């Protein structure tokens, strides 16, 4: 019977495939397909890992036996359980099935089978047996640790998407995925994903949009309702997940999927068309990127520059070891050179809130404080000036290879502005003293906090351009945690308060002849393009996958007409009601 689960639509399109249910903590293992001639090899890796862990446990047991009698009876019994689990037929034959029949790599097969057995444990009545799940997880974790040291020969060149022996697309189902998980996801084989938690502008959703794959977040209990290998349809446009769909539904959604592809092909013809409105206004369409390699996609979509390089993705999932100056310089340089002379706006590191450096890592206090109001973005950089200086030097050096704008996130106080500018000067001095070459950068500030939007003249005195981060501006204006699906219905880009802050920022920048752009998700939302144009915006930064659809809207607009309408929207009690006029 088909079950339908409702969540939040975060990344458009339809995906149809078999479910791979993962615990979020297991996303850090590789997911790729193994060619037929490597299958035996993969089974061997697994066998070695299991034997190594058995040996480890036997050694510990031996050590226990050398102690006075019955010194650690519980530990000894526990080790027996671990040994038993390692030999368990359901684990070994199940893992083999995923490798032989589905061509999963060993780590992926192991974690998939772990999920299958863990669910059976969850359903057990007997609390003692239920608790054995934790033992199983420990045993698997030990095997994974061993395998981490012995990489698969296939892994190095694995491009899961291309090398799939299996014809059936796979979709990922998880309780949660962190932004760092998403980086891993980018290199994986999945055609779409669904998570139990997450808001529309959470960073997980943002990365999904950047990958242009169908995704639904906030689907509450999906990771419990969906079983390993179930057939699933993800409708990323409607925010709906259909489990075990009937043949009629499969046919209907297959048709929608093909229609989507036709529409994309049609839009791709606009790539080289200049983004100019009917009344001749030139509009700048820029790309948001997370990694230097994304520059390729930006150019392909016809972006005229990068309006937001979220540099924090270079810092994530590294077990606390931050990238040094050389590594950062090389990464920024790759992005700059990748854009072939077009400007690249590098935003300094914005970790914290829903972007922890490492999965699950939070300061103890964050468990009971809201991290969105805590030490994130520029606040963190100013609290760690030596880390910040490393990044500033790397960006300035990369600017020697092409036009670079330096963008600072989440400023709110004049003192923060002063400290930031002083550190930028210090970074220049340090490079001068070291005889290192660097380039000129334009300085920009993000307007993301209402306090900043209400003090624009202060920002205009110190910066060359402003960029409105509407994701955070909405979050902080409406007091809605953007990552929390429980309040996502209150997350309203056209709330009169948000529109006033946005309109005021755009108007003041234009009055002073300073550049202003919007780089939050609003910029890539085609239902808001007319309004933003009417409010005077001429520069939009968004995921490359949204550029052509926004351009299509722009080509149909006359800004002289939109101005009056936008003013009426701005003055309305319920702006959303006027949006379809
Ligand atoms: C924003 O807040 O709108 C923005 C672009 O920054 P981020 O989404 O990375 O917080
Ligand atoms: Mg932001």
PDB file of N, CA, C and O and ligand atoms in Angstrom, residues 203 310 347 350 355 376 409-410 446 448 469-473 482, ligand 2:
ATOM      1  N   UNK A 203      21.071  24.833   6.048  1.00  0.00           N
ATOM      2  CA  UNK A 203      22.179  24.704   5.103  1.00  0.00           C
ATOM      3  C   UNK A 203      22.167  23.377   4.371  1.00  0.00           C
ATOM      4  O   UNK A 203      22.668  23.272   3.258  1.00  0.00           O
ATOM      5  N   UNK A 310      30.648  30.350  -0.114  1.00  0.00           N
ATOM      6  CA  UNK A 310      30.531  30.052   1.318  1.00  0.00           C
ATOM      7  C   UNK A 310      31.791  29.318   1.770  1.00  0.00           C
ATOM      8  O   UNK A 310      31.837  28.078   1.758  1.00  0.00           O
ATOM      9  N   UNK A 347      33.137  34.919   0.867  1.00  0.00           N
ATOM     10  CA  UNK A 347      32.632  35.275   2.181  1.00  0.00           C
ATOM     11  C   UNK A 347      33.512  34.610   3.231  1.00  0.00           C
ATOM     12  O   UNK A 347      33.787  33.418   3.139  1.00  0.00           O
ATOM     13  N   UNK A 350      31.793  31.284   7.952  1.00  0.00           N
ATOM     14  CA  UNK A 350      30.538  31.455   8.698  1.00  0.00           C
ATOM     15  C   UNK A 350      30.148  30.103   9.288  1.00  0.00           C
ATOM     16  O   UNK A 350      29.223  29.448   8.808  1.00  0.00           O
ATOM     17  N   UNK A 355      25.713  25.165  11.073  1.00  0.00           N
ATOM     18  CA  UNK A 355      26.907  24.723  10.347  1.00  0.00           C
ATOM     19  C   UNK A 355      28.056  24.465  11.321  1.00  0.00           C
ATOM     20  O   UNK A 355      28.995  25.257  11.386  1.00  0.00           O
ATOM     21  N   UNK A 376      28.781  32.708  16.091  1.00  0.00           N
ATOM     22  CA  UNK A 376      28.868  32.237  14.711  1.00  0.00           C
ATOM     23  C   UNK A 376      29.402  33.369  13.831  1.00  0.00           C
ATOM     24  O   UNK A 376      29.486  34.520  14.246  1.00  0.00           O
ATOM     25  N   UNK A 409      30.370  38.221   6.909  1.00  0.00           N
ATOM     26  CA  UNK A 409      29.011  37.838   7.318  1.00  0.00           C
ATOM     27  C   UNK A 409      28.590  38.384   8.679  1.00  0.00           C
ATOM     28  O   UNK A 409      29.409  38.544   9.580  1.00  0.00           O
ATOM     29  N   UNK A 410      27.332  38.675   8.811  1.00  0.00           N
ATOM     30  CA  UNK A 410      26.644  38.874  10.094  1.00  0.00           C
ATOM     31  C   UNK A 410      27.155  40.009  10.980  1.00  0.00           C
ATOM     32  O   UNK A 410      27.094  39.917  12.196  1.00  0.00           O
ATOM     33  N   UNK A 446      27.728  41.757   4.724  1.00  0.00           N
ATOM     34  CA  UNK A 446      26.416  41.138   4.571  1.00  0.00           C
ATOM     35  C   UNK A 446      25.437  41.817   5.521  1.00  0.00           C
ATOM     36  O   UNK A 446      25.778  42.096   6.672  1.00  0.00           O
ATOM     37  N   UNK A 448      22.439  40.934   7.444  1.00  0.00           N
ATOM     38  CA  UNK A 448      21.741  39.702   7.822  1.00  0.00           C
ATOM     39  C   UNK A 448      21.012  39.834   9.154  1.00  0.00           C
ATOM     40  O   UNK A 448      20.291  38.926   9.559  1.00  0.00           O
ATOM     41  N   UNK A 469      21.792  39.014   3.089  1.00  0.00           N
ATOM     42  CA  UNK A 469      21.615  37.583   3.367  1.00  0.00           C
ATOM     43  C   UNK A 469      20.210  37.403   3.912  1.00  0.00           C
ATOM     44  O   UNK A 469      19.972  37.447   5.121  1.00  0.00           O
ATOM     45  N   UNK A 470      19.268  37.209   2.999  1.00  0.00           N
ATOM     46  CA  UNK A 470      17.868  37.196   3.438  1.00  0.00           C
ATOM     47  C   UNK A 470      17.533  35.981   4.307  1.00  0.00           C
ATOM     48  O   UNK A 470      16.602  36.032   5.105  1.00  0.00           O
ATOM     49  N   UNK A 471      18.299  34.890   4.149  1.00  0.00           N
ATOM     50  CA  UNK A 471      17.989  33.703   4.974  1.00  0.00           C
ATOM     51  C   UNK A 471      18.107  34.064   6.451  1.00  0.00           C
ATOM     52  O   UNK A 471      17.241  33.751   7.261  1.00  0.00           O
ATOM     53  N   UNK A 472      19.203  34.720   6.785  1.00  0.00           N
ATOM     54  CA  UNK A 472      19.382  35.109   8.185  1.00  0.00           C
ATOM     55  C   UNK A 472      18.556  36.339   8.525  1.00  0.00           C
ATOM     56  O   UNK A 472      18.042  36.445   9.642  1.00  0.00           O
ATOM     57  N   UNK A 473      18.430  37.264   7.581  1.00  0.00           N
ATOM     58  CA  UNK A 473      17.649  38.469   7.890  1.00  0.00           C
ATOM     59  C   UNK A 473      16.210  38.081   8.276  1.00  0.00           C
ATOM     60  O   UNK A 473      15.637  38.627   9.225  1.00  0.00           O
ATOM     61  N   UNK A 482      15.807  29.056  11.355  1.00  0.00           N
ATOM     62  CA  UNK A 482      15.650  28.606   9.972  1.00  0.00           C
ATOM     63  C   UNK A 482      15.838  27.108   9.799  1.00  0.00           C
ATOM     64  O   UNK A 482      15.451  26.532   8.784  1.00  0.00           O
TER      65      UNK A 482
HETATM   66 MG1  LIG B   2      23.681  34.047   6.457  1.00  0.00          MG
END
